[in-house]
Structure formats: structure tokens, C-alpha cells
PDB file of C-alpha atoms and ligand atoms in Angstrom:
ATOM      1  CA  MET A 266     -21.853  10.236  30.207  1.00 56.00           C
ATOM      2  CA  THR A 267     -20.516   6.741  31.240  1.00 57.00           C
ATOM      3  CA  VAL A 268     -16.798   5.765  29.783  1.00 64.00           C
ATOM      4  CA  ALA A 269     -16.038   2.207  29.846  1.00 73.00           C
ATOM      5  CA  TYR A 270     -12.073   1.672  30.160  1.00 73.00           C
ATOM      6  CA  GLU A 271      -9.451  -0.194  31.150  1.00 77.00           C
ATOM      7  CA  VAL A 272      -6.010   0.190  32.939  1.00 74.00           C
ATOM      8  CA  ARG A 273      -3.296  -1.096  32.007  1.00 71.00           C
ATOM      9  CA  GLU A 274       0.085  -0.833  34.210  1.00 68.00           C
ATOM     10  CA  THR A 275       3.170  -0.440  31.610  1.00 69.00           C
ATOM     11  CA  ASN A 276       6.480  -0.739  33.450  1.00 66.00           C
ATOM     12  CA  GLY A 277       8.370   1.965  34.034  1.00 67.00           C
ATOM     13  CA  ALA A 278       8.770   3.210  30.536  1.00 71.00           C
ATOM     14  CA  GLU A 279      11.672   6.395  31.174  1.00 79.00           C
ATOM     15  CA  ALA A 280      10.792   9.778  29.433  1.00 87.00           C
ATOM     16  CA  ARG A 281      13.021  11.014  26.949  1.00 90.00           C
ATOM     17  CA  PHE A 282      14.324  14.974  26.637  1.00 93.00           C
ATOM     18  CA  VAL A 283      16.328  15.823  23.717  1.00 92.00           C
ATOM     19  CA  TRP A 284      18.672  19.315  24.318  1.00 92.00           C
ATOM     20  CA  ASP A 285      20.108  18.760  20.931  1.00 88.00           C
ATOM     21  CA  TYR A 286      18.108  20.454  18.594  1.00 89.00           C
ATOM     22  CA  GLY A 287      20.170  20.635  15.090  1.00 84.00           C
ATOM     23  CA  ALA A 288      21.090  17.303  14.863  1.00 71.00           C
ATOM     24  CA  THR A 289      18.939  15.172  12.083  1.00 80.00           C
ATOM     25  CA  ASP A 290      18.515  12.073  10.468  1.00 87.00           C
ATOM     26  CA  GLU A 291      17.827  13.139   6.718  1.00 91.00           C
ATOM     27  CA  ARG A 292      15.871   9.932   5.891  1.00 92.00           C
ATOM     28  CA  LEU A 293      12.976  10.417   9.153  1.00 92.00           C
ATOM     29  CA  ARG A 294      12.577  14.181   8.825  1.00 93.00           C
ATOM     30  CA  ALA A 295      11.767  13.361   4.781  1.00 93.00           C
ATOM     31  CA  LEU A 296       9.357  10.708   5.896  1.00 94.00           C
ATOM     32  CA  TYR A 297       7.835  13.144   9.266  1.00 94.00           C
ATOM     33  CA  GLU A 298       6.974  15.742   5.824  1.00 94.00           C
ATOM     34  CA  ARG A 299       5.613  12.884   3.633  1.00 94.00           C
ATOM     35  CA  GLY A 300       3.443  12.064   7.180  1.00 93.00           C
ATOM     36  CA  LYS A 301       3.184  16.456   7.689  1.00 93.00           C
ATOM     37  CA  THR A 302       1.345  16.738   3.641  1.00 94.00           C
ATOM     38  CA  ALA A 303      -0.555  13.493   3.369  1.00 93.00           C
ATOM     39  CA  GLN A 304      -2.841  13.846   6.152  1.00 94.00           C
ATOM     40  CA  TRP A 305      -6.845  13.549   5.141  1.00 97.00           C
ATOM     41  CA  ASN A 306      -9.641  13.947   7.059  1.00 96.00           C
ATOM     42  CA  ALA A 307     -11.665  11.411   7.653  1.00 95.00           C
ATOM     43  CA  ALA A 308     -15.313  13.112   7.850  1.00 94.00           C
ATOM     44  CA  VAL A 309     -15.043  13.964   4.316  1.00 94.00           C
ATOM     45  CA  ASP A 310     -13.243  12.093   2.516  1.00 94.00           C
ATOM     46  CA  ILE A 311     -14.276   8.941   2.598  1.00 92.00           C
ATOM     47  CA  ALA A 312     -17.673   8.265   0.536  1.00 90.00           C
ATOM     48  CA  TRP A 313     -19.489   6.881   3.407  1.00 90.00           C
ATOM     49  CA  ASP A 314     -23.664   6.580   2.028  1.00 82.00           C
ATOM     50  CA  ALA A 315     -22.154   4.187  -0.621  1.00 76.00           C
ATOM     51  CA  GLY A 316     -21.700   0.503   1.300  1.00 68.00           C
ATOM     52  CA  VAL A 317     -22.847  -2.606   2.966  1.00 67.00           C
ATOM     53  CA  GLY A 318     -23.567  -0.459   5.716  1.00 64.00           C
ATOM     54  CA  VAL A 319     -25.990   2.236   4.434  1.00 63.00           C
ATOM     55  CA  PRO A 320     -27.294   4.015   7.938  1.00 56.00           C
ATOM     56  CA  GLY A 321     -29.989   1.664   9.206  1.00 54.00           C
ATOM     57  CA  GLN A 322     -29.987  -1.037   6.331  1.00 56.00           C
ATOM     58  CA  ALA A 323     -26.693  -2.706   6.690  1.00 64.00           C
ATOM     59  CA  ASP A 324     -26.629  -4.876   4.149  1.00 69.00           C
ATOM     60  CA  PRO A 325     -25.408  -8.773   5.107  1.00 74.00           C
ATOM     61  CA  ALA A 326     -25.863 -10.111   2.132  1.00 71.00           C
ATOM     62  CA  GLY A 327     -23.303  -7.510   0.198  1.00 71.00           C
ATOM     63  CA  ALA A 328     -20.113  -8.898   2.214  1.00 75.00           C
ATOM     64  CA  ARG A 329     -17.920 -11.353   0.843  1.00 76.00           C
ATOM     65  CA  SER A 330     -15.422 -13.256   3.247  1.00 76.00           C
ATOM     66  CA  PRO A 331     -11.637 -13.418   1.235  1.00 76.00           C
ATOM     67  CA  PHE A 332     -11.994 -17.752   1.325  1.00 77.00           C
ATOM     68  CA  GLY A 333     -14.264 -19.799  -0.179  1.00 80.00           C
ATOM     69  CA  TRP A 334     -16.560 -21.910   1.168  1.00 86.00           C
ATOM     70  CA  SER A 335     -14.810 -25.905   1.481  1.00 87.00           C
ATOM     71  CA  ALA A 336     -17.386 -28.828   1.349  1.00 88.00           C
ATOM     72  CA  SER A 337     -15.341 -29.638   5.116  1.00 90.00           C
ATOM     73  CA  CYS A 338     -16.593 -26.085   6.249  1.00 90.00           C
ATOM     74  CA  PRO A 339     -19.121 -26.861  10.031  1.00 92.00           C
ATOM     75  CA  VAL A 340     -20.800 -23.485   8.694  1.00 92.00           C
ATOM     76  CA  PRO A 341     -23.484 -25.568   5.395  1.00 92.00           C
ATOM     77  CA  ARG A 342     -22.892 -23.928   2.081  1.00 91.00           C
ATOM     78  CA  GLU A 343     -26.935 -22.042   2.900  1.00 91.00           C
ATOM     79  CA  GLU A 344     -25.574 -20.684   5.299  1.00 91.00           C
ATOM     80  CA  TRP A 345     -22.305 -18.736   4.229  1.00 90.00           C
ATOM     81  CA  GLY A 346     -23.150 -15.692   3.354  1.00 89.00           C
ATOM     82  CA  ALA A 347     -24.232 -16.147   7.758  1.00 91.00           C
ATOM     83  CA  PHE A 348     -20.639 -16.527   7.633  1.00 93.00           C
ATOM     84  CA  GLN A 349     -19.496 -13.855   5.304  1.00 90.00           C
ATOM     85  CA  TRP A 350     -20.979 -10.895   7.402  1.00 90.00           C
ATOM     86  CA  GLU A 351     -19.810 -12.160  11.009  1.00 93.00           C
ATOM     87  CA  PHE A 352     -16.014 -12.645   9.207  1.00 92.00           C
ATOM     88  CA  HIS A 353     -16.643  -9.178   7.529  1.00 90.00           C
ATOM     89  CA  SER A 354     -17.375  -8.081  11.341  1.00 92.00           C
ATOM     90  CA  TRP A 355     -14.710  -9.698  12.897  1.00 94.00           C
ATOM     91  CA  MET A 356     -12.242  -8.770  11.106  1.00 92.00           C
ATOM     92  CA  THR A 357     -12.922  -4.658  10.792  1.00 92.00           C
ATOM     93  CA  SER A 358     -14.022  -4.673  14.686  1.00 95.00           C
ATOM     94  CA  GLN A 359      -9.870  -6.061  15.239  1.00 94.00           C
ATOM     95  CA  PHE A 360      -9.388  -3.732  12.476  1.00 93.00           C
ATOM     96  CA  LEU A 361     -10.269  -1.071  14.581  1.00 96.00           C
ATOM     97  CA  HIS A 362      -8.882  -2.494  18.400  1.00 96.00           C
ATOM     98  CA  GLY A 363      -5.250  -3.124  16.703  1.00 94.00           C
ATOM     99  CA  GLU A 364      -5.642   1.205  15.308  1.00 95.00           C
ATOM    100  CA  GLN A 365      -6.681   1.468  19.112  1.00 96.00           C
ATOM    101  CA  GLY A 366      -3.283   0.200  19.902  1.00 94.00           C
ATOM    102  CA  ALA A 367      -1.348   1.430  17.885  1.00 94.00           C
ATOM    103  CA  LEU A 368      -2.406   5.222  18.767  1.00 96.00           C
ATOM    104  CA  LEU A 369      -1.266   4.003  22.932  1.00 94.00           C
ATOM    105  CA  ALA A 370       1.595   2.641  21.048  1.00 92.00           C
ATOM    106  CA  THR A 371       2.716   5.732  18.976  1.00 93.00           C
ATOM    107  CA  SER A 372       2.186   8.062  21.565  1.00 93.00           C
ATOM    108  CA  ARG A 373       4.796   6.606  24.304  1.00 91.00           C
ATOM    109  CA  LEU A 374       6.452   6.456  21.065  1.00 90.00           C
ATOM    110  CA  VAL A 375       6.702   9.705  21.193  1.00 93.00           C
ATOM    111  CA  THR A 376       8.091   9.983  25.164  1.00 91.00           C
ATOM    112  CA  MET A 377      10.599   7.122  24.809  1.00 89.00           C
ATOM    113  CA  ALA A 378      12.219   7.526  21.602  1.00 88.00           C
ATOM    114  CA  PRO A 379      16.026   8.463  22.399  1.00 86.00           C
ATOM    115  CA  ASP A 380      16.152  10.563  19.565  1.00 89.00           C
ATOM    116  CA  LEU A 381      13.720  14.074  18.267  1.00 92.00           C
ATOM    117  CA  ASP A 382      13.008  12.834  14.342  1.00 92.00           C
ATOM    118  CA  THR A 383      12.038   9.999  15.615  1.00 91.00           C
ATOM    119  CA  LYS A 384       9.677  11.700  18.335  1.00 93.00           C
ATOM    120  CA  MET A 385       8.692  13.787  15.748  1.00 94.00           C
ATOM    121  CA  PHE A 386       7.482  11.386  13.461  1.00 94.00           C
ATOM    122  CA  ALA A 387       5.768   9.061  15.923  1.00 94.00           C
ATOM    123  CA  ALA A 388       3.695  12.643  16.774  1.00 95.00           C
ATOM    124  CA  SER A 389       2.745  12.130  13.330  1.00 95.00           C
ATOM    125  CA  GLN A 390       1.865   8.398  13.672  1.00 95.00           C
ATOM    126  CA  VAL A 391      -0.206   9.326  16.225  1.00 96.00           C
ATOM    127  CA  THR A 392      -2.557  11.672  14.068  1.00 96.00           C
ATOM    128  CA  ASP A 393      -2.873   9.002  11.584  1.00 97.00           C
ATOM    129  CA  GLU A 394      -4.564   6.493  14.502  1.00 96.00           C
ATOM    130  CA  ALA A 395      -6.483   9.304  15.994  1.00 97.00           C
ATOM    131  CA  ARG A 396      -7.798   9.310  12.199  1.00 97.00           C
ATOM    132  CA  HIS A 397      -8.285   4.995  12.077  1.00 96.00           C
ATOM    133  CA  VAL A 398      -9.869   4.915  15.072  1.00 97.00           C
ATOM    134  CA  GLU A 399     -12.294   7.576  13.473  1.00 97.00           C
ATOM    135  CA  ALA A 400     -12.620   6.264  10.529  1.00 96.00           C
ATOM    136  CA  TYR A 401     -13.156   2.475  11.538  1.00 95.00           C
ATOM    137  CA  ALA A 402     -15.219   3.190  14.667  1.00 96.00           C
ATOM    138  CA  ARG A 403     -17.441   4.759  12.364  1.00 94.00           C
ATOM    139  CA  TYR A 404     -17.410   1.544   9.303  1.00 92.00           C
ATOM    140  CA  VAL A 405     -17.822  -0.992  12.345  1.00 93.00           C
ATOM    141  CA  ASP A 406     -21.291   1.744  13.914  1.00 91.00           C
ATOM    142  CA  LEU A 407     -22.274   1.446  10.193  1.00 89.00           C
ATOM    143  CA  LEU A 408     -22.335  -2.590   9.676  1.00 88.00           C
ATOM    144  CA  GLY A 409     -24.220  -1.903  13.022  1.00 89.00           C
ATOM    145  CA  ASN A 410     -22.497  -5.790  13.817  1.00 91.00           C
ATOM    146  CA  SER A 411     -19.914  -5.565  16.328  1.00 94.00           C
ATOM    147  CA  TYR A 412     -16.742  -8.231  18.124  1.00 97.00           C
ATOM    148  CA  ALA A 413     -14.887  -6.966  20.769  1.00 97.00           C
ATOM    149  CA  VAL A 414     -11.742  -7.542  20.825  1.00 96.00           C
ATOM    150  CA  ASN A 415     -10.191 -10.991  19.647  1.00 95.00           C
ATOM    151  CA  PRO A 416      -8.303 -12.679  22.465  1.00 95.00           C
ATOM    152  CA  SER A 417      -5.382 -13.108  21.026  1.00 93.00           C
ATOM    153  CA  LEU A 418      -4.460  -9.547  20.056  1.00 94.00           C
ATOM    154  CA  LYS A 419      -5.897  -7.870  23.414  1.00 95.00           C
ATOM    155  CA  ARG A 420      -2.601  -9.796  24.444  1.00 94.00           C
ATOM    156  CA  MET A 421      -0.170  -8.432  21.575  1.00 94.00           C
ATOM    157  CA  LEU A 422      -1.741  -4.957  22.744  1.00 94.00           C
ATOM    158  CA  ASP A 423      -1.466  -5.345  26.282  1.00 94.00           C
ATOM    159  CA  THR A 424       2.269  -6.687  25.815  1.00 93.00           C
ATOM    160  CA  VAL A 425       3.189  -3.743  23.881  1.00 92.00           C
ATOM    161  CA  VAL A 426       1.592  -0.708  25.760  1.00 90.00           C
ATOM    162  CA  ALA A 427       3.338  -2.458  29.145  1.00 90.00           C
ATOM    163  CA  GLU A 428       7.119  -3.375  27.136  1.00 90.00           C
ATOM    164  CA  SER A 429       9.779  -0.373  28.672  1.00 88.00           C
ATOM    165  CA  ARG A 430      11.753  -1.182  25.675  1.00 89.00           C
ATOM    166  CA  TRP A 431      11.434   1.181  23.540  1.00 86.00           C
ATOM    167  CA  ASP A 432      12.900  -0.982  20.867  1.00 91.00           C
ATOM    168  CA  ILE A 433      10.172  -3.313  21.511  1.00 93.00           C
ATOM    169  CA  VAL A 434       7.226  -1.424  21.231  1.00 90.00           C
ATOM    170  CA  PHE A 435       8.541  -0.371  17.604  1.00 87.00           C
ATOM    171  CA  LEU A 436       9.229  -4.140  16.865  1.00 93.00           C
ATOM    172  CA  GLY A 437       5.557  -5.186  18.367  1.00 94.00           C
ATOM    173  CA  MET A 438       3.891  -2.238  16.973  1.00 90.00           C
ATOM    174  CA  GLN A 439       4.890  -1.507  13.711  1.00 86.00           C
ATOM    175  CA  ILE A 440       6.819  -4.494  12.775  1.00 90.00           C
ATOM    176  CA  ILE A 441       3.881  -6.861  13.344  1.00 92.00           C
ATOM    177  CA  VAL A 442       0.772  -5.636  14.206  1.00 90.00           C
ATOM    178  CA  GLU A 443       1.246  -2.770  11.494  1.00 87.00           C
ATOM    179  CA  GLY A 444       3.129  -5.615   8.970  1.00 88.00           C
ATOM    180  CA  LEU A 445      -0.001  -7.622   9.368  1.00 89.00           C
ATOM    181  CA  ALA A 446      -2.831  -4.953   9.289  1.00 86.00           C
ATOM    182  CA  LEU A 447      -1.069  -3.461   5.942  1.00 84.00           C
ATOM    183  CA  ALA A 448      -1.143  -6.684   3.933  1.00 85.00           C
ATOM    184  CA  ALA A 449      -4.878  -6.803   5.495  1.00 83.00           C
ATOM    185  CA  PHE A 450      -5.371  -3.304   4.394  1.00 81.00           C
ATOM    186  CA  ARG A 451      -4.441  -3.469   0.846  1.00 79.00           C
ATOM    187  CA  PHE A 452      -5.841  -6.860   0.174  1.00 79.00           C
ATOM    188  CA  GLU A 453      -9.182  -5.274   1.483  1.00 73.00           C
ATOM    189  CA  HIS A 454      -8.475  -2.771  -1.231  1.00 71.00           C
ATOM    190  CA  THR A 455      -8.400  -4.916  -3.754  1.00 74.00           C
ATOM    191  CA  ARG A 456     -11.838  -7.271  -3.155  1.00 69.00           C
ATOM    192  CA  SER A 457     -13.394  -3.928  -3.194  1.00 66.00           C
ATOM    193  CA  PHE A 458     -16.974  -5.868  -2.653  1.00 75.00           C
ATOM    194  CA  ASP A 459     -17.757  -2.374  -0.798  1.00 83.00           C
ATOM    195  CA  PRO A 460     -16.824   0.882  -1.461  1.00 85.00           C
ATOM    196  CA  VAL A 461     -17.190   2.568   1.851  1.00 88.00           C
ATOM    197  CA  ILE A 462     -14.105  -0.668   3.097  1.00 87.00           C
ATOM    198  CA  ALA A 463     -12.274  -0.254  -0.420  1.00 86.00           C
ATOM    199  CA  GLN A 464     -11.738   3.347   0.194  1.00 90.00           C
ATOM    200  CA  LEU A 465     -11.305   3.396   3.648  1.00 91.00           C
ATOM    201  CA  THR A 466      -8.785   0.039   3.740  1.00 89.00           C
ATOM    202  CA  GLN A 467      -6.437   2.638   0.586  1.00 89.00           C
ATOM    203  CA  LEU A 468      -6.345   5.648   2.647  1.00 94.00           C
ATOM    204  CA  VAL A 469      -5.331   4.158   5.629  1.00 93.00           C
ATOM    205  CA  ALA A 470      -3.027   1.637   4.223  1.00 90.00           C
ATOM    206  CA  ARG A 471      -1.145   4.618   2.492  1.00 92.00           C
ATOM    207  CA  ASP A 472      -0.171   5.624   5.934  1.00 94.00           C
ATOM    208  CA  GLU A 473       0.516   2.616   6.999  1.00 91.00           C
ATOM    209  CA  ALA A 474       3.032   1.620   4.559  1.00 90.00           C
ATOM    210  CA  ARG A 475       4.766   4.936   6.164  1.00 93.00           C
ATOM    211  CA  HIS A 476       4.333   4.112   9.244  1.00 91.00           C
ATOM    212  CA  VAL A 477       5.763  -0.069   8.568  1.00 88.00           C
ATOM    213  CA  ALA A 478       8.637   1.796   6.805  1.00 90.00           C
ATOM    214  CA  PHE A 479       9.611   4.512   9.760  1.00 90.00           C
ATOM    215  CA  GLY A 480       9.541   0.870  12.406  1.00 88.00           C
ATOM    216  CA  LEU A 481      12.325  -0.370   9.688  1.00 89.00           C
ATOM    217  CA  LEU A 482      14.517   2.905   9.204  1.00 90.00           C
ATOM    218  CA  ALA A 483      14.601   2.611  12.843  1.00 86.00           C
ATOM    219  CA  LEU A 484      14.820  -0.889  13.719  1.00 90.00           C
ATOM    220  CA  GLN A 485      17.618  -1.415  11.191  1.00 87.00           C
ATOM    221  CA  GLU A 486      20.237   0.702  12.157  1.00 82.00           C
ATOM    222  CA  ILE A 487      19.851  -0.190  15.479  1.00 87.00           C
ATOM    223  CA  TYR A 488      19.742  -3.984  15.344  1.00 90.00           C
ATOM    224  CA  GLY A 489      22.961  -4.679  13.613  1.00 86.00           C
ATOM    225  CA  GLU A 490      25.155  -3.953  16.664  1.00 88.00           C
ATOM    226  CA  LEU A 491      22.388  -6.014  19.506  1.00 88.00           C
ATOM    227  CA  THR A 492      25.077  -8.564  21.656  1.00 91.00           C
ATOM    228  CA  SER A 493      23.865 -12.231  20.618  1.00 91.00           C
ATOM    229  CA  HIS A 494      21.590 -12.137  24.053  1.00 93.00           C
ATOM    230  CA  GLU A 495      19.619  -9.151  23.103  1.00 93.00           C
ATOM    231  CA  ARG A 496      18.844 -11.094  19.998  1.00 93.00           C
ATOM    232  CA  ALA A 497      17.344 -14.212  21.478  1.00 94.00           C
ATOM    233  CA  ASP A 498      14.760 -11.249  23.775  1.00 94.00           C
ATOM    234  CA  ARG A 499      13.842 -10.138  20.262  1.00 95.00           C
ATOM    235  CA  GLU A 500      13.479 -13.267  18.518  1.00 96.00           C
ATOM    236  CA  GLU A 501      11.502 -14.829  21.346  1.00 96.00           C
ATOM    237  CA  PHE A 502       9.463 -12.131  21.424  1.00 95.00           C
ATOM    238  CA  VAL A 503       8.969 -12.080  17.863  1.00 96.00           C
ATOM    239  CA  LYS A 504       7.871 -15.895  17.840  1.00 95.00           C
ATOM    240  CA  GLU A 505       5.456 -15.406  20.308  1.00 95.00           C
ATOM    241  CA  ALA A 506       3.987 -12.343  18.677  1.00 94.00           C
ATOM    242  CA  ALA A 507       3.775 -15.031  15.257  1.00 94.00           C
ATOM    243  CA  LEU A 508       1.852 -17.386  17.638  1.00 93.00           C
ATOM    244  CA  LEU A 509      -0.791 -14.616  18.735  1.00 93.00           C
ATOM    245  CA  MET A 510      -0.864 -13.121  15.739  1.00 91.00           C
ATOM    246  CA  SER A 511      -1.870 -16.433  13.647  1.00 91.00           C
ATOM    247  CA  ARG A 512      -4.052 -17.475  16.763  1.00 92.00           C
ATOM    248  CA  ARG A 513      -6.114 -14.534  16.245  1.00 90.00           C
ATOM    249  CA  PHE A 514      -7.453 -16.392  12.547  1.00 92.00           C
ATOM    250  CA  ARG A 515      -8.751 -19.308  14.638  1.00 94.00           C
ATOM    251  CA  LEU A 516     -11.753 -17.505  15.002  1.00 95.00           C
ATOM    252  CA  GLU A 517     -13.243 -18.916  17.525  1.00 96.00           C
ATOM    253  CA  GLU A 518     -15.837 -15.644  18.377  1.00 97.00           C
ATOM    254  CA  VAL A 519     -17.192 -16.174  15.133  1.00 96.00           C
ATOM    255  CA  TRP A 520     -17.950 -19.582  14.982  1.00 96.00           C
ATOM    256  CA  ALA A 521     -19.552 -18.728  18.465  1.00 97.00           C
ATOM    257  CA  ARG A 522     -21.567 -16.188  17.214  1.00 97.00           C
ATOM    258  CA  LEU A 523     -22.618 -18.227  14.405  1.00 96.00           C
ATOM    259  CA  ASP A 524     -23.452 -21.496  17.111  1.00 95.00           C
ATOM    260  CA  VAL A 525     -20.927 -23.824  14.850  1.00 95.00           C
ATOM    261  CA  ASP A 526     -19.261 -25.665  17.600  1.00 96.00           C
ATOM    262  CA  VAL A 527     -16.209 -23.994  18.287  1.00 96.00           C
ATOM    263  CA  ALA A 528     -13.835 -27.026  18.164  1.00 96.00           C
ATOM    264  CA  ALA A 529     -14.371 -27.746  14.912  1.00 96.00           C
ATOM    265  CA  GLY A 530     -14.982 -24.633  13.381  1.00 95.00           C
ATOM    266  CA  THR A 531     -11.108 -23.660  14.962  1.00 95.00           C
ATOM    267  CA  ASN A 532     -10.283 -27.651  13.408  1.00 94.00           C
ATOM    268  CA  TYR A 533     -10.618 -25.936  10.015  1.00 94.00           C
ATOM    269  CA  ALA A 534      -9.700 -23.319  10.230  1.00 93.00           C
ATOM    270  CA  LEU A 535      -5.979 -24.727  11.078  1.00 92.00           C
ATOM    271  CA  GLN A 536      -6.240 -27.476   8.551  1.00 92.00           C
ATOM    272  CA  ASP A 537      -8.279 -25.106   5.529  1.00 92.00           C
ATOM    273  CA  GLN A 538      -6.144 -25.032   2.969  1.00 91.00           C
ATOM    274  CA  LYS A 539      -7.769 -21.561   1.607  1.00 89.00           C
ATOM    275  CA  MET A 540      -7.191 -20.442   5.457  1.00 90.00           C
ATOM    276  CA  ILE A 541      -3.615 -21.078   5.484  1.00 92.00           C
ATOM    277  CA  ASP A 542      -3.107 -19.086   2.298  1.00 90.00           C
ATOM    278  CA  PHE A 543      -5.179 -16.670   3.634  1.00 89.00           C
ATOM    279  CA  ARG A 544      -2.748 -16.378   7.304  1.00 91.00           C
ATOM    280  CA  ARG A 545       0.122 -16.679   4.796  1.00 92.00           C
ATOM    281  CA  LEU A 546      -0.740 -13.903   2.499  1.00 89.00           C
ATOM    282  CA  MET A 547      -1.514 -11.922   6.416  1.00 89.00           C
ATOM    283  CA  PHE A 548       2.336 -12.227   7.444  1.00 92.00           C
ATOM    284  CA  THR A 549       3.791 -11.341   4.321  1.00 91.00           C
ATOM    285  CA  LYS A 550       4.276  -7.801   4.977  1.00 89.00           C
ATOM    286  CA  ILE A 551       6.035  -9.168   8.774  1.00 92.00           C
ATOM    287  CA  VAL A 552       8.392 -11.757   6.901  1.00 94.00           C
ATOM    288  CA  THR A 553       9.933  -9.293   4.457  1.00 93.00           C
ATOM    289  CA  SER A 554      10.039  -6.951   7.694  1.00 92.00           C
ATOM    290  CA  LEU A 555      12.048  -8.944   9.858  1.00 94.00           C
ATOM    291  CA  ALA A 556      13.921  -9.973   6.804  1.00 93.00           C
ATOM    292  CA  LYS A 557      15.231  -6.596   6.334  1.00 92.00           C
ATOM    293  CA  VAL A 558      15.692  -5.589  10.087  1.00 92.00           C
ATOM    294  CA  GLY A 559      17.715  -8.926  10.645  1.00 92.00           C
ATOM    295  CA  LEU A 560      15.361 -11.117  13.079  1.00 94.00           C
ATOM    296  CA  LEU A 561      14.035 -12.930  10.466  1.00 94.00           C
ATOM    297  CA  THR A 562      16.923 -15.727  11.804  1.00 92.00           C
ATOM    298  CA  ALA A 563      16.535 -19.916  11.806  1.00 93.00           C
ATOM    299  CA  GLY A 564      14.951 -20.182  14.612  1.00 94.00           C
ATOM    300  CA  VAL A 565      12.238 -17.339  13.801  1.00 95.00           C
ATOM    301  CA  ARG A 566      11.780 -19.762  10.090  1.00 95.00           C
ATOM    302  CA  THR A 567      10.968 -22.466  11.332  1.00 94.00           C
ATOM    303  CA  HIS A 568       9.001 -21.160  13.778  1.00 94.00           C
ATOM    304  CA  LEU A 569       6.984 -19.534  11.376  1.00 94.00           C
ATOM    305  CA  GLU A 570       7.047 -22.810   9.581  1.00 92.00           C
ATOM    306  CA  GLN A 571       5.507 -24.942  11.764  1.00 91.00           C
ATOM    307  CA  LEU A 572       2.964 -22.351  12.523  1.00 92.00           C
ATOM    308  CA  GLU A 573       2.331 -23.063   8.643  1.00 91.00           C
ATOM    309  CA  LEU A 574       3.197 -18.579   8.171  1.00 91.00           C
ATOM    310  CA  LEU A 575       5.304 -18.628   5.544  1.00 88.00           C
ATOM    311  CA  ARG A 576       4.553 -18.168   2.109  1.00 74.00           C
ATOM    312  CA  THR A 577       7.655 -18.000   0.101  1.00 57.00           C
ATOM    313  CA  LEU A 578      11.312 -18.897   1.046  1.00 50.00           C
ATOM    314  CA  PRO A 579      13.932 -16.224   1.237  1.00 47.00           C
ATOM    315  CA  PRO A 580      17.310 -17.438   0.190  1.00 48.00           C
ATOM    316  CA  ARG A 581      18.670 -19.647   3.387  1.00 48.00           C
ATOM    317  CA  GLY A 582      21.905 -17.432   4.346  1.00 42.00           C
ATOM    318  CA  ARG A 583      20.311 -14.284   3.965  1.00 39.00           C
ATOM    319  CA  ALA A 584      19.156 -11.944   6.644  1.00 37.00           C
ATOM    320  CA  LEU A 585      20.404 -14.056   9.149  1.00 33.00           C
TER     321      LEU A 585
HETATM  322 FE1  FE2 B 761      -3.048   3.104  11.350  1.00 79.03          FE
HETATM  323 FE1  FE2 B 762      -0.301   2.708  11.386  1.00 79.03          FE
END
């Protein structure tokens, strides 16, 4: 078997042993318990042969995009069906790549986290992420139409898996990447044009909600005690991450696959109100999570406004 892989150097993160096995954080331990009882099996708990990706006869006409066609779209109306198929294939491919990032990042958290409860929950999350990779890989394979990892998502994942400060691994993965994934999975579930992706995203979203809750629990505590310099560092990280995560929705690879002028397609993605609304929807969970950990500061809020990622503005003066 030939295995293609890519090596990323990490920045010398420390492995931490914890010798006090008695001290527990009850909230983290309860989340860990929930994680143990909420396991499911991607091989048998999904009705794999019910959707648009029936083996050997995938149905591109069955795909729907989360936004409608607009007159300014560089894809002609009669080819919108082809766009929807490519968008769906691209989106689910990025879910898959993001899940692999989560698998790698979470395994690092087991090693890096400074307390046992965090290590144990992170370990249960590693199992969840392996299942998510399994499920999305199978789904994308059934579609028979896949995309490589988007360059902006790749940069984000590279940053997270190389980071040596464990709280920034948390912030990048549990709050930003998983927050976007949670909004996307819930949205995919409610659209449910394909029973397989509806069922898959519902099961995955349940796990992701636990993972985001884990990130919030871990960060709320320590982010109350940051120095102004440390806080500024985290703010800069959030700004860069938001830029990368919104850039992935320029859809360059989709326009290229459809033989549409990439500059025209990117411009459309940036300007079209339906696509702006879609990106805002994708960022809703990230924004509320940032507010909860005290990182929706005036500077971060202004940055998100400039990127047109804020859907509703939380009252000013909160969580600064
Ligand atoms: Fe996941
Ligand atoms: Fe996750």
C-alpha cells in the first residue's frame, strides 16, 4: 500500500504528566461521562445507501446549495445545478479535511493539557474525531467527487497543529474550526436534501456541541487571568483565524472546476448578499463562543465587522 503523507514540524510543545489523580473538575468530568455514553458507530448507525451518493450512481441533480442563484452570478442559471453539486462536494470535502485537523489537534491536547480531566476528555474527543473522519471519508467517496484541502483551511490547520501554547490549540480548534463546523453541520442537517448527509451531520453535530462546550469550559477559566500582552496575542490569533476561515468561502477551487473565471467568481462570493449572509451564519457559533471566553473585544468585533461576519451585534460593553 502506498501512503501519501505530509510532515509538519511542531514548535517544541511540552508533554505534561499529571501525578495527582484525585483532583477533578466536576464539569469536565461530567462532559467526559456524556462523551462515553454518546458514542455511535459510523459503520452501522447511518443508512448509507439512501442518499445522493448511491455507490456507482451518484446523483448530482439531487444536490442543493445553501444559497440561491443571483443575476450577477458568473455561473449561468441553467448551470446552477452543476454549481450546487460542486459546492456540496467541496463543502463535504472540507468537512473531512477539518475533521482530520481536529483529530491531530486533539491528540496533541492529550499530551499538552496541564490537568487530568482535560486530558481525559480530549482523549474521548480523539475517538469522536476518528469516527468523523471515517464517516466523512465514506460520504465523499460515495459522492465520487472530491476536493483537496482549501489553502486557507490548510494554513489554519497547520497553525493549530504546530502551536506550542495549549490554550491557542484550544482556541483555534475548539472555538474557531469546530465552532464553524458546528454551525455548518446543524445547517446541513436542517436542509436535509440528502438523508445520508442529514443523518451524518446530526450525529456529528451532537459530538461537536460537546467539543465546543469543552473548549469553553477550559478557556473561560484561564482567559479571565490573562495579562494585557497575552490577551493581545490571542486577539491577533483570532483576527488571523477569522480572515482565513472566511477566505475559504471565496470558493476559488469550485469556480476553477466549473471553468468560471476565478476572479469573477471570487468577486461574486465577496459581494453577493446571499453569500455574505451564508458566511455570517457560519460564524454565529464562533462569535458567541468568543464572547463567552472574553475575546469578543472591540478590536476583534471591528475586524469581524470589516469582514462582514457579524450577524447580530451583542450589546456593546459586554465581554470586553
Ligand atoms: Fe469532529
Ligand atoms: Fe470536534
